[in-house]
């Protein structure tokens, strides 16, 4: 493995705590919690929390404004908006706005961002269409603020999942598709596609061909390692495969749905290399960690779960340690989630590929 440079410039995010001076110094993630009453965190408890490596400058994006969002042009009439934790994308057209996802942490800031852009360009600010990337509430949980008359478009499985969830903040889609869907509004075009399950059964690829931009949520995390347990994905082999599917699109810009900046193809290649290195490390650890101490300790008491937990934890730690060391300072959160990722990949290799280590076919 080789060291890789970071990109872009450091930034901070305004939180929801009151006061501009405070807002300039509190980390971005604090904004997810809303206003926190003073004195609620015990100093000793806070001091006991673990320390993590600083976030590399290349992982951070532009500074949100005083209302807590940043909106920027991707290309042409395509824009993105972020609060440094979540992202959405929208197309402005002469017939209205096409919005992709409605994260609740952005909420009404989505409408403010859209209004800011459309007013400057003399275009209508009404959201006429909303595309759901997938059913998860953290990405579409502000859908209801757009009202009842928006055309909501999603994969057919998204509709089935939302019918089961019965969440009033995530109204059912009005139009669905199974494989491909072309959305054309006011001279602008989005191509939606479902290439099988990945992060979730319904997660789709949203491609803007004119702008050479792909929005694929919860797969790539530009500048960061994925969220814990490989993005808490439901199908790990399919999620890994989605990286290669995404690279078949001729995109220049990636909207990943999380964190504070856009992605480039180099970011996608870097994440793919991180996963390849982790996969190699997990396979090597499975072949070298001896289960005997764990069997000797817990086997006599017939505590199978203790045997498996301690052995699998040891494998995950051994696999994660060199990968964490290699990518800390290169990808944000490498020291936070790599052990979790190793444990998730380990379980996937065992149950999905039949790589069982010492627990293979009994002779």
PDB file of C-alpha atoms in Angstrom, residues 11-291:
ATOM      1  CA  UNK A  11     -13.307  24.178   6.511  1.00  0.00           C
ATOM      2  CA  UNK A  12     -15.684  24.340   9.461  1.00  0.00           C
ATOM      3  CA  UNK A  13     -19.486  24.236   9.658  1.00  0.00           C
ATOM      4  CA  UNK A  14     -21.910  26.475  11.424  1.00  0.00           C
ATOM      5  CA  UNK A  15     -23.775  24.441  14.037  1.00  0.00           C
ATOM      6  CA  UNK A  16     -27.253  25.056  15.312  1.00  0.00           C
ATOM      7  CA  UNK A  17     -25.926  26.527  18.560  1.00  0.00           C
ATOM      8  CA  UNK A  18     -26.694  30.213  18.889  1.00  0.00           C
ATOM      9  CA  UNK A  19     -24.057  32.830  18.302  1.00  0.00           C
ATOM     10  CA  UNK A  20     -21.799  33.422  15.345  1.00  0.00           C
ATOM     11  CA  UNK A  21     -18.620  33.154  17.413  1.00  0.00           C
ATOM     12  CA  UNK A  22     -19.648  29.771  18.723  1.00  0.00           C
ATOM     13  CA  UNK A  23     -20.789  28.670  15.277  1.00  0.00           C
ATOM     14  CA  UNK A  24     -17.359  29.264  13.793  1.00  0.00           C
ATOM     15  CA  UNK A  25     -15.609  26.924  16.217  1.00  0.00           C
ATOM     16  CA  UNK A  26     -17.962  24.007  16.923  1.00  0.00           C
ATOM     17  CA  UNK A  27     -17.461  20.887  14.742  1.00  0.00           C
ATOM     18  CA  UNK A  28     -19.922  20.306  11.933  1.00  0.00           C
ATOM     19  CA  UNK A  29     -21.457  17.203  13.434  1.00  0.00           C
ATOM     20  CA  UNK A  30     -22.772  19.174  16.392  1.00  0.00           C
ATOM     21  CA  UNK A  31     -25.371  20.646  14.070  1.00  0.00           C
ATOM     22  CA  UNK A  32     -27.019  17.238  13.803  1.00  0.00           C
ATOM     23  CA  UNK A  33     -28.057  17.466  17.450  1.00  0.00           C
ATOM     24  CA  UNK A  34     -29.694  20.857  17.392  1.00  0.00           C
ATOM     25  CA  UNK A  35     -29.194  23.256  20.287  1.00  0.00           C
ATOM     26  CA  UNK A  36     -27.633  21.599  23.350  1.00  0.00           C
ATOM     27  CA  UNK A  37     -28.292  23.166  26.790  1.00  0.00           C
ATOM     28  CA  UNK A  38     -25.145  24.469  28.466  1.00  0.00           C
ATOM     29  CA  UNK A  39     -23.658  22.311  31.201  1.00  0.00           C
ATOM     30  CA  UNK A  40     -25.294  19.047  30.139  1.00  0.00           C
ATOM     31  CA  UNK A  41     -21.984  17.293  29.418  1.00  0.00           C
ATOM     32  CA  UNK A  42     -19.969  16.362  32.472  1.00  0.00           C
ATOM     33  CA  UNK A  43     -16.329  17.428  32.069  1.00  0.00           C
ATOM     34  CA  UNK A  44     -14.903  14.166  33.401  1.00  0.00           C
ATOM     35  CA  UNK A  45     -17.172  12.154  31.104  1.00  0.00           C
ATOM     36  CA  UNK A  46     -16.124  14.293  28.158  1.00  0.00           C
ATOM     37  CA  UNK A  47     -12.436  13.913  29.013  1.00  0.00           C
ATOM     38  CA  UNK A  48     -12.855  10.125  29.089  1.00  0.00           C
ATOM     39  CA  UNK A  49     -14.010  10.012  25.474  1.00  0.00           C
ATOM     40  CA  UNK A  50     -11.491   8.550  22.989  1.00  0.00           C
ATOM     41  CA  UNK A  51      -9.190  10.697  20.903  1.00  0.00           C
ATOM     42  CA  UNK A  52      -9.187  10.359  17.121  1.00  0.00           C
ATOM     43  CA  UNK A  53      -6.886  11.598  14.398  1.00  0.00           C
ATOM     44  CA  UNK A  54      -7.608  15.042  12.954  1.00  0.00           C
ATOM     45  CA  UNK A  55      -9.731  15.110   9.831  1.00  0.00           C
ATOM     46  CA  UNK A  56      -7.453  15.556   6.796  1.00  0.00           C
ATOM     47  CA  UNK A  57      -7.891  18.860   5.016  1.00  0.00           C
ATOM     48  CA  UNK A  58      -8.728  17.035   1.794  1.00  0.00           C
ATOM     49  CA  UNK A  59     -11.816  15.467   3.349  1.00  0.00           C
ATOM     50  CA  UNK A  60     -13.511  18.768   4.040  1.00  0.00           C
ATOM     51  CA  UNK A  61     -15.605  20.878   1.728  1.00  0.00           C
ATOM     52  CA  UNK A  62     -16.801  24.475   1.473  1.00  0.00           C
ATOM     53  CA  UNK A  63     -17.977  26.416   4.502  1.00  0.00           C
ATOM     54  CA  UNK A  64     -21.764  26.526   5.005  1.00  0.00           C
ATOM     55  CA  UNK A  65     -23.377  29.911   5.436  1.00  0.00           C
ATOM     56  CA  UNK A  66     -24.929  31.407   8.560  1.00  0.00           C
ATOM     57  CA  UNK A  67     -28.109  29.382   8.021  1.00  0.00           C
ATOM     58  CA  UNK A  68     -26.153  26.131   7.972  1.00  0.00           C
ATOM     59  CA  UNK A  69     -25.971  25.182   4.292  1.00  0.00           C
ATOM     60  CA  UNK A  70     -23.753  25.573   1.270  1.00  0.00           C
ATOM     61  CA  UNK A  71     -25.167  25.551  -2.245  1.00  0.00           C
ATOM     62  CA  UNK A  72     -22.964  25.423  -5.309  1.00  0.00           C
ATOM     63  CA  UNK A  73     -23.116  24.876  -9.029  1.00  0.00           C
ATOM     64  CA  UNK A  74     -21.889  21.539 -10.324  1.00  0.00           C
ATOM     65  CA  UNK A  75     -22.253  22.361 -14.012  1.00  0.00           C
ATOM     66  CA  UNK A  76     -24.852  24.156 -16.095  1.00  0.00           C
ATOM     67  CA  UNK A  77     -28.204  24.089 -14.288  1.00  0.00           C
ATOM     68  CA  UNK A  78     -27.191  21.318 -11.878  1.00  0.00           C
ATOM     69  CA  UNK A  79     -26.498  22.247  -8.246  1.00  0.00           C
ATOM     70  CA  UNK A  80     -25.740  20.555  -4.956  1.00  0.00           C
ATOM     71  CA  UNK A  81     -26.430  21.533  -1.366  1.00  0.00           C
ATOM     72  CA  UNK A  82     -24.810  20.294   1.843  1.00  0.00           C
ATOM     73  CA  UNK A  83     -24.732  20.931   5.578  1.00  0.00           C
ATOM     74  CA  UNK A  84     -21.322  19.170   5.742  1.00  0.00           C
ATOM     75  CA  UNK A  85     -23.039  15.969   6.871  1.00  0.00           C
ATOM     76  CA  UNK A  86     -25.632  15.244   4.169  1.00  0.00           C
ATOM     77  CA  UNK A  87     -26.033  16.214   0.528  1.00  0.00           C
ATOM     78  CA  UNK A  88     -28.814  16.683  -2.005  1.00  0.00           C
ATOM     79  CA  UNK A  89     -28.751  17.628  -5.693  1.00  0.00           C
ATOM     80  CA  UNK A  90     -31.155  19.673  -7.824  1.00  0.00           C
ATOM     81  CA  UNK A  91     -31.734  20.715 -11.415  1.00  0.00           C
ATOM     82  CA  UNK A  92     -33.230  24.102 -12.191  1.00  0.00           C
ATOM     83  CA  UNK A  93     -35.362  24.264 -15.327  1.00  0.00           C
ATOM     84  CA  UNK A  94     -37.749  26.660 -17.043  1.00  0.00           C
ATOM     85  CA  UNK A  95     -40.620  24.461 -15.817  1.00  0.00           C
ATOM     86  CA  UNK A  96     -39.544  24.055 -12.193  1.00  0.00           C
ATOM     87  CA  UNK A  97     -36.980  22.295 -10.014  1.00  0.00           C
ATOM     88  CA  UNK A  98     -36.071  18.615  -9.916  1.00  0.00           C
ATOM     89  CA  UNK A  99     -34.731  17.717  -6.473  1.00  0.00           C
ATOM     90  CA  UNK A 100     -32.880  14.491  -5.680  1.00  0.00           C
ATOM     91  CA  UNK A 101     -33.295  13.456  -2.035  1.00  0.00           C
ATOM     92  CA  UNK A 102     -34.487  15.511   0.903  1.00  0.00           C
ATOM     93  CA  UNK A 103     -32.293  14.852   3.957  1.00  0.00           C
ATOM     94  CA  UNK A 104     -33.949  15.989   7.187  1.00  0.00           C
ATOM     95  CA  UNK A 105     -30.765  17.627   8.494  1.00  0.00           C
ATOM     96  CA  UNK A 106     -31.025  19.986   5.526  1.00  0.00           C
ATOM     97  CA  UNK A 107     -34.809  20.283   5.800  1.00  0.00           C
ATOM     98  CA  UNK A 108     -36.078  23.768   4.930  1.00  0.00           C
ATOM     99  CA  UNK A 109     -32.555  24.822   3.987  1.00  0.00           C
ATOM    100  CA  UNK A 110     -33.194  22.876   0.792  1.00  0.00           C
ATOM    101  CA  UNK A 111     -35.907  25.375  -0.113  1.00  0.00           C
ATOM    102  CA  UNK A 112     -33.687  28.294   0.873  1.00  0.00           C
ATOM    103  CA  UNK A 113     -30.866  26.989  -1.313  1.00  0.00           C
ATOM    104  CA  UNK A 114     -33.204  26.440  -4.251  1.00  0.00           C
ATOM    105  CA  UNK A 115     -34.696  29.896  -3.827  1.00  0.00           C
ATOM    106  CA  UNK A 116     -31.252  31.474  -3.714  1.00  0.00           C
ATOM    107  CA  UNK A 117     -30.244  29.862  -6.998  1.00  0.00           C
ATOM    108  CA  UNK A 118     -33.482  30.303  -8.925  1.00  0.00           C
ATOM    109  CA  UNK A 119     -33.881  33.943  -7.908  1.00  0.00           C
ATOM    110  CA  UNK A 120     -30.376  34.704  -9.141  1.00  0.00           C
ATOM    111  CA  UNK A 121     -31.070  32.982 -12.453  1.00  0.00           C
ATOM    112  CA  UNK A 122     -34.639  34.150 -13.026  1.00  0.00           C
ATOM    113  CA  UNK A 123     -36.100  30.620 -12.973  1.00  0.00           C
ATOM    114  CA  UNK A 124     -39.127  29.196 -11.124  1.00  0.00           C
ATOM    115  CA  UNK A 125     -38.381  27.956  -7.602  1.00  0.00           C
ATOM    116  CA  UNK A 126     -41.235  25.456  -7.327  1.00  0.00           C
ATOM    117  CA  UNK A 127     -40.080  21.871  -6.815  1.00  0.00           C
ATOM    118  CA  UNK A 128     -42.099  19.869  -9.340  1.00  0.00           C
ATOM    119  CA  UNK A 129     -40.272  16.529  -9.060  1.00  0.00           C
ATOM    120  CA  UNK A 130     -38.485  14.732  -6.234  1.00  0.00           C
ATOM    121  CA  UNK A 131     -36.329  11.675  -6.908  1.00  0.00           C
ATOM    122  CA  UNK A 132     -35.767   9.253  -4.030  1.00  0.00           C
ATOM    123  CA  UNK A 133     -32.328   7.634  -4.142  1.00  0.00           C
ATOM    124  CA  UNK A 134     -33.649   4.948  -1.768  1.00  0.00           C
ATOM    125  CA  UNK A 135     -36.091   4.593   1.091  1.00  0.00           C
ATOM    126  CA  UNK A 136     -33.909   5.433   4.101  1.00  0.00           C
ATOM    127  CA  UNK A 137     -35.224   8.232   6.280  1.00  0.00           C
ATOM    128  CA  UNK A 138     -31.892   9.976   6.740  1.00  0.00           C
ATOM    129  CA  UNK A 139     -31.890  10.797   3.016  1.00  0.00           C
ATOM    130  CA  UNK A 140     -35.554  11.458   2.219  1.00  0.00           C
ATOM    131  CA  UNK A 141     -37.070  12.203   5.637  1.00  0.00           C
ATOM    132  CA  UNK A 142     -37.835  15.827   4.739  1.00  0.00           C
ATOM    133  CA  UNK A 143     -39.897  14.872   1.685  1.00  0.00           C
ATOM    134  CA  UNK A 144     -43.164  15.901   3.320  1.00  0.00           C
ATOM    135  CA  UNK A 145     -42.169  19.574   3.513  1.00  0.00           C
ATOM    136  CA  UNK A 146     -42.548  19.749  -0.269  1.00  0.00           C
ATOM    137  CA  UNK A 147     -46.282  19.138  -0.070  1.00  0.00           C
ATOM    138  CA  UNK A 148     -48.642  16.723  -1.780  1.00  0.00           C
ATOM    139  CA  UNK A 149     -48.410  17.846  -5.361  1.00  0.00           C
ATOM    140  CA  UNK A 150     -44.781  17.001  -6.089  1.00  0.00           C
ATOM    141  CA  UNK A 151     -44.183  14.115  -8.486  1.00  0.00           C
ATOM    142  CA  UNK A 152     -42.138  11.661  -6.440  1.00  0.00           C
ATOM    143  CA  UNK A 153     -40.112   9.125  -8.432  1.00  0.00           C
ATOM    144  CA  UNK A 154     -38.435   6.024  -7.027  1.00  0.00           C
ATOM    145  CA  UNK A 155     -37.633   2.394  -7.617  1.00  0.00           C
ATOM    146  CA  UNK A 156     -40.576   0.027  -7.204  1.00  0.00           C
ATOM    147  CA  UNK A 157     -38.890  -1.576  -4.196  1.00  0.00           C
ATOM    148  CA  UNK A 158     -38.702   1.853  -2.544  1.00  0.00           C
ATOM    149  CA  UNK A 159     -42.462   2.081  -2.715  1.00  0.00           C
ATOM    150  CA  UNK A 160     -42.831  -1.366  -1.137  1.00  0.00           C
ATOM    151  CA  UNK A 161     -40.437  -0.466   1.675  1.00  0.00           C
ATOM    152  CA  UNK A 162     -42.152   2.857   2.356  1.00  0.00           C
ATOM    153  CA  UNK A 163     -45.557   1.175   2.418  1.00  0.00           C
ATOM    154  CA  UNK A 164     -44.208  -1.024   5.182  1.00  0.00           C
ATOM    155  CA  UNK A 165     -42.584   1.870   7.093  1.00  0.00           C
ATOM    156  CA  UNK A 166     -45.727   4.060   7.015  1.00  0.00           C
ATOM    157  CA  UNK A 167     -43.745   7.238   7.735  1.00  0.00           C
ATOM    158  CA  UNK A 168     -45.711  10.437   7.035  1.00  0.00           C
ATOM    159  CA  UNK A 169     -42.438  12.289   6.469  1.00  0.00           C
ATOM    160  CA  UNK A 170     -41.691   9.997   3.508  1.00  0.00           C
ATOM    161  CA  UNK A 171     -44.767  10.032   1.249  1.00  0.00           C
ATOM    162  CA  UNK A 172     -45.073   7.175  -1.200  1.00  0.00           C
ATOM    163  CA  UNK A 173     -43.656   7.738  -4.685  1.00  0.00           C
ATOM    164  CA  UNK A 174     -46.204   8.587  -7.339  1.00  0.00           C
ATOM    165  CA  UNK A 175     -44.148   7.059 -10.165  1.00  0.00           C
ATOM    166  CA  UNK A 176     -41.953   3.968  -9.947  1.00  0.00           C
ATOM    167  CA  UNK A 177     -39.711   1.928 -12.229  1.00  0.00           C
ATOM    168  CA  UNK A 178     -37.913  -1.405 -12.147  1.00  0.00           C
ATOM    169  CA  UNK A 179     -34.775  -1.041 -14.288  1.00  0.00           C
ATOM    170  CA  UNK A 180     -34.469   2.332 -16.041  1.00  0.00           C
ATOM    171  CA  UNK A 181     -36.308   5.655 -16.024  1.00  0.00           C
ATOM    172  CA  UNK A 182     -35.552   8.816 -17.998  1.00  0.00           C
ATOM    173  CA  UNK A 183     -36.788  12.060 -16.448  1.00  0.00           C
ATOM    174  CA  UNK A 184     -36.930  15.073 -18.760  1.00  0.00           C
ATOM    175  CA  UNK A 185     -38.167  18.390 -17.410  1.00  0.00           C
ATOM    176  CA  UNK A 186     -37.751  21.818 -19.013  1.00  0.00           C
ATOM    177  CA  UNK A 187     -34.938  20.744 -21.303  1.00  0.00           C
ATOM    178  CA  UNK A 188     -32.957  18.975 -18.575  1.00  0.00           C
ATOM    179  CA  UNK A 189     -32.436  15.233 -18.219  1.00  0.00           C
ATOM    180  CA  UNK A 190     -31.739  12.684 -15.490  1.00  0.00           C
ATOM    181  CA  UNK A 191     -31.229   8.985 -16.148  1.00  0.00           C
ATOM    182  CA  UNK A 192     -32.239   6.712 -13.265  1.00  0.00           C
ATOM    183  CA  UNK A 193     -31.165   3.089 -13.101  1.00  0.00           C
ATOM    184  CA  UNK A 194     -31.347   0.134 -10.760  1.00  0.00           C
ATOM    185  CA  UNK A 195     -28.483  -2.344 -11.112  1.00  0.00           C
ATOM    186  CA  UNK A 196     -29.541  -4.655  -8.309  1.00  0.00           C
ATOM    187  CA  UNK A 197     -29.236  -4.283  -4.542  1.00  0.00           C
ATOM    188  CA  UNK A 198     -26.205  -2.642  -2.937  1.00  0.00           C
ATOM    189  CA  UNK A 199     -26.409  -0.489   0.177  1.00  0.00           C
ATOM    190  CA  UNK A 200     -30.118  -1.274   0.216  1.00  0.00           C
ATOM    191  CA  UNK A 201     -32.343  -3.332  -2.083  1.00  0.00           C
ATOM    192  CA  UNK A 202     -33.638  -0.202  -3.801  1.00  0.00           C
ATOM    193  CA  UNK A 203     -30.664   2.159  -4.008  1.00  0.00           C
ATOM    194  CA  UNK A 204     -30.465   3.668  -7.504  1.00  0.00           C
ATOM    195  CA  UNK A 205     -27.931   5.394  -9.742  1.00  0.00           C
ATOM    196  CA  UNK A 206     -28.904   8.945 -10.751  1.00  0.00           C
ATOM    197  CA  UNK A 207     -26.929  10.229 -13.731  1.00  0.00           C
ATOM    198  CA  UNK A 208     -27.018  13.705 -15.256  1.00  0.00           C
ATOM    199  CA  UNK A 209     -25.490  13.117 -18.723  1.00  0.00           C
ATOM    200  CA  UNK A 210     -25.134  16.757 -19.776  1.00  0.00           C
ATOM    201  CA  UNK A 211     -23.293  17.576 -16.556  1.00  0.00           C
ATOM    202  CA  UNK A 212     -21.373  14.258 -16.407  1.00  0.00           C
ATOM    203  CA  UNK A 213     -22.482  13.857 -12.787  1.00  0.00           C
ATOM    204  CA  UNK A 214     -23.428  10.677 -10.936  1.00  0.00           C
ATOM    205  CA  UNK A 215     -25.333  10.668  -7.663  1.00  0.00           C
ATOM    206  CA  UNK A 216     -24.921   7.346  -5.868  1.00  0.00           C
ATOM    207  CA  UNK A 217     -25.758   7.495  -2.180  1.00  0.00           C
ATOM    208  CA  UNK A 218     -24.132   5.494   0.617  1.00  0.00           C
ATOM    209  CA  UNK A 219     -21.566   3.813  -1.614  1.00  0.00           C
ATOM    210  CA  UNK A 220     -18.725   6.314  -2.083  1.00  0.00           C
ATOM    211  CA  UNK A 221     -17.631   8.716   0.662  1.00  0.00           C
ATOM    212  CA  UNK A 222     -15.171  11.114  -0.993  1.00  0.00           C
ATOM    213  CA  UNK A 223     -12.303  11.888   1.353  1.00  0.00           C
ATOM    214  CA  UNK A 224     -13.593   9.536   4.045  1.00  0.00           C
ATOM    215  CA  UNK A 225     -13.806   5.853   4.790  1.00  0.00           C
ATOM    216  CA  UNK A 226     -17.405   4.611   4.569  1.00  0.00           C
ATOM    217  CA  UNK A 227     -19.801   4.964   7.466  1.00  0.00           C
ATOM    218  CA  UNK A 228     -19.586   2.141  10.000  1.00  0.00           C
ATOM    219  CA  UNK A 229     -19.977  -1.509   9.051  1.00  0.00           C
ATOM    220  CA  UNK A 230     -19.417  -0.732   5.359  1.00  0.00           C
ATOM    221  CA  UNK A 231     -22.222   1.827   5.320  1.00  0.00           C
ATOM    222  CA  UNK A 232     -24.528  -0.579   7.233  1.00  0.00           C
ATOM    223  CA  UNK A 233     -25.209  -2.097   3.838  1.00  0.00           C
ATOM    224  CA  UNK A 234     -27.673  -4.955   3.543  1.00  0.00           C
ATOM    225  CA  UNK A 235     -25.756  -6.852   0.853  1.00  0.00           C
ATOM    226  CA  UNK A 236     -21.992  -6.489   1.266  1.00  0.00           C
ATOM    227  CA  UNK A 237     -20.903  -8.328  -1.933  1.00  0.00           C
ATOM    228  CA  UNK A 238     -23.403  -6.296  -3.972  1.00  0.00           C
ATOM    229  CA  UNK A 239     -22.299  -3.065  -2.270  1.00  0.00           C
ATOM    230  CA  UNK A 240     -18.679  -3.796  -3.173  1.00  0.00           C
ATOM    231  CA  UNK A 241     -19.723  -4.623  -6.750  1.00  0.00           C
ATOM    232  CA  UNK A 242     -21.567  -1.287  -6.967  1.00  0.00           C
ATOM    233  CA  UNK A 243     -18.194   0.462  -6.918  1.00  0.00           C
ATOM    234  CA  UNK A 244     -17.311  -1.152 -10.238  1.00  0.00           C
ATOM    235  CA  UNK A 245     -20.771  -0.543 -11.710  1.00  0.00           C
ATOM    236  CA  UNK A 246     -20.455   3.142 -10.872  1.00  0.00           C
ATOM    237  CA  UNK A 247     -17.138   3.365 -12.670  1.00  0.00           C
ATOM    238  CA  UNK A 248     -18.787   2.241 -15.933  1.00  0.00           C
ATOM    239  CA  UNK A 249     -20.593   5.595 -16.049  1.00  0.00           C
ATOM    240  CA  UNK A 250     -18.607   8.404 -17.745  1.00  0.00           C
ATOM    241  CA  UNK A 251     -18.992  10.779 -14.807  1.00  0.00           C
ATOM    242  CA  UNK A 252     -16.609  13.541 -13.795  1.00  0.00           C
ATOM    243  CA  UNK A 253     -18.383  14.578 -10.583  1.00  0.00           C
ATOM    244  CA  UNK A 254     -19.837  12.387  -7.858  1.00  0.00           C
ATOM    245  CA  UNK A 255     -22.532  13.277  -5.321  1.00  0.00           C
ATOM    246  CA  UNK A 256     -22.234  10.667  -2.567  1.00  0.00           C
ATOM    247  CA  UNK A 257     -24.970  11.880  -0.227  1.00  0.00           C
ATOM    248  CA  UNK A 258     -22.723  12.361   2.809  1.00  0.00           C
ATOM    249  CA  UNK A 259     -20.071  14.669   4.235  1.00  0.00           C
ATOM    250  CA  UNK A 260     -19.125  18.066   2.911  1.00  0.00           C
ATOM    251  CA  UNK A 261     -17.672  17.814  -0.550  1.00  0.00           C
ATOM    252  CA  UNK A 262     -18.161  16.414  -4.006  1.00  0.00           C
ATOM    253  CA  UNK A 263     -16.112  13.542  -5.377  1.00  0.00           C
ATOM    254  CA  UNK A 264     -13.867  12.946  -8.355  1.00  0.00           C
ATOM    255  CA  UNK A 265     -12.897   9.659  -9.964  1.00  0.00           C
ATOM    256  CA  UNK A 266      -9.664   9.657  -7.968  1.00  0.00           C
ATOM    257  CA  UNK A 267     -11.754   9.563  -4.769  1.00  0.00           C
ATOM    258  CA  UNK A 268     -13.628   6.523  -6.019  1.00  0.00           C
ATOM    259  CA  UNK A 269     -10.406   4.749  -6.947  1.00  0.00           C
ATOM    260  CA  UNK A 270      -8.955   5.529  -3.526  1.00  0.00           C
ATOM    261  CA  UNK A 271     -11.954   4.027  -1.730  1.00  0.00           C
ATOM    262  CA  UNK A 272     -11.782   0.966  -3.952  1.00  0.00           C
ATOM    263  CA  UNK A 273      -8.108   0.548  -3.026  1.00  0.00           C
ATOM    264  CA  UNK A 274      -8.941   0.907   0.670  1.00  0.00           C
ATOM    265  CA  UNK A 275     -11.510  -1.891   0.352  1.00  0.00           C
ATOM    266  CA  UNK A 276      -9.084  -4.079  -1.594  1.00  0.00           C
ATOM    267  CA  UNK A 277      -6.417  -3.604   1.063  1.00  0.00           C
ATOM    268  CA  UNK A 278      -8.925  -4.371   3.805  1.00  0.00           C
ATOM    269  CA  UNK A 279     -10.138  -7.498   2.017  1.00  0.00           C
ATOM    270  CA  UNK A 280      -6.559  -8.767   1.695  1.00  0.00           C
ATOM    271  CA  UNK A 281      -5.848  -8.033   5.355  1.00  0.00           C
ATOM    272  CA  UNK A 282      -8.994  -9.845   6.526  1.00  0.00           C
ATOM    273  CA  UNK A 283      -8.219 -12.927   4.446  1.00  0.00           C
ATOM    274  CA  UNK A 284      -4.654 -12.988   5.775  1.00  0.00           C
ATOM    275  CA  UNK A 285      -5.820 -12.634   9.373  1.00  0.00           C
ATOM    276  CA  UNK A 286      -8.338 -15.452   8.950  1.00  0.00           C
ATOM    277  CA  UNK A 287      -5.494 -17.676   7.800  1.00  0.00           C
ATOM    278  CA  UNK A 288      -3.148 -16.790  10.656  1.00  0.00           C
ATOM    279  CA  UNK A 289      -5.115 -16.141  13.858  1.00  0.00           C
ATOM    280  CA  UNK A 290      -5.148 -19.336  15.943  1.00  0.00           C
ATOM    281  CA  UNK A 291      -8.560 -20.090  17.509  1.00  0.00           C
TER     282      UNK A 291
END
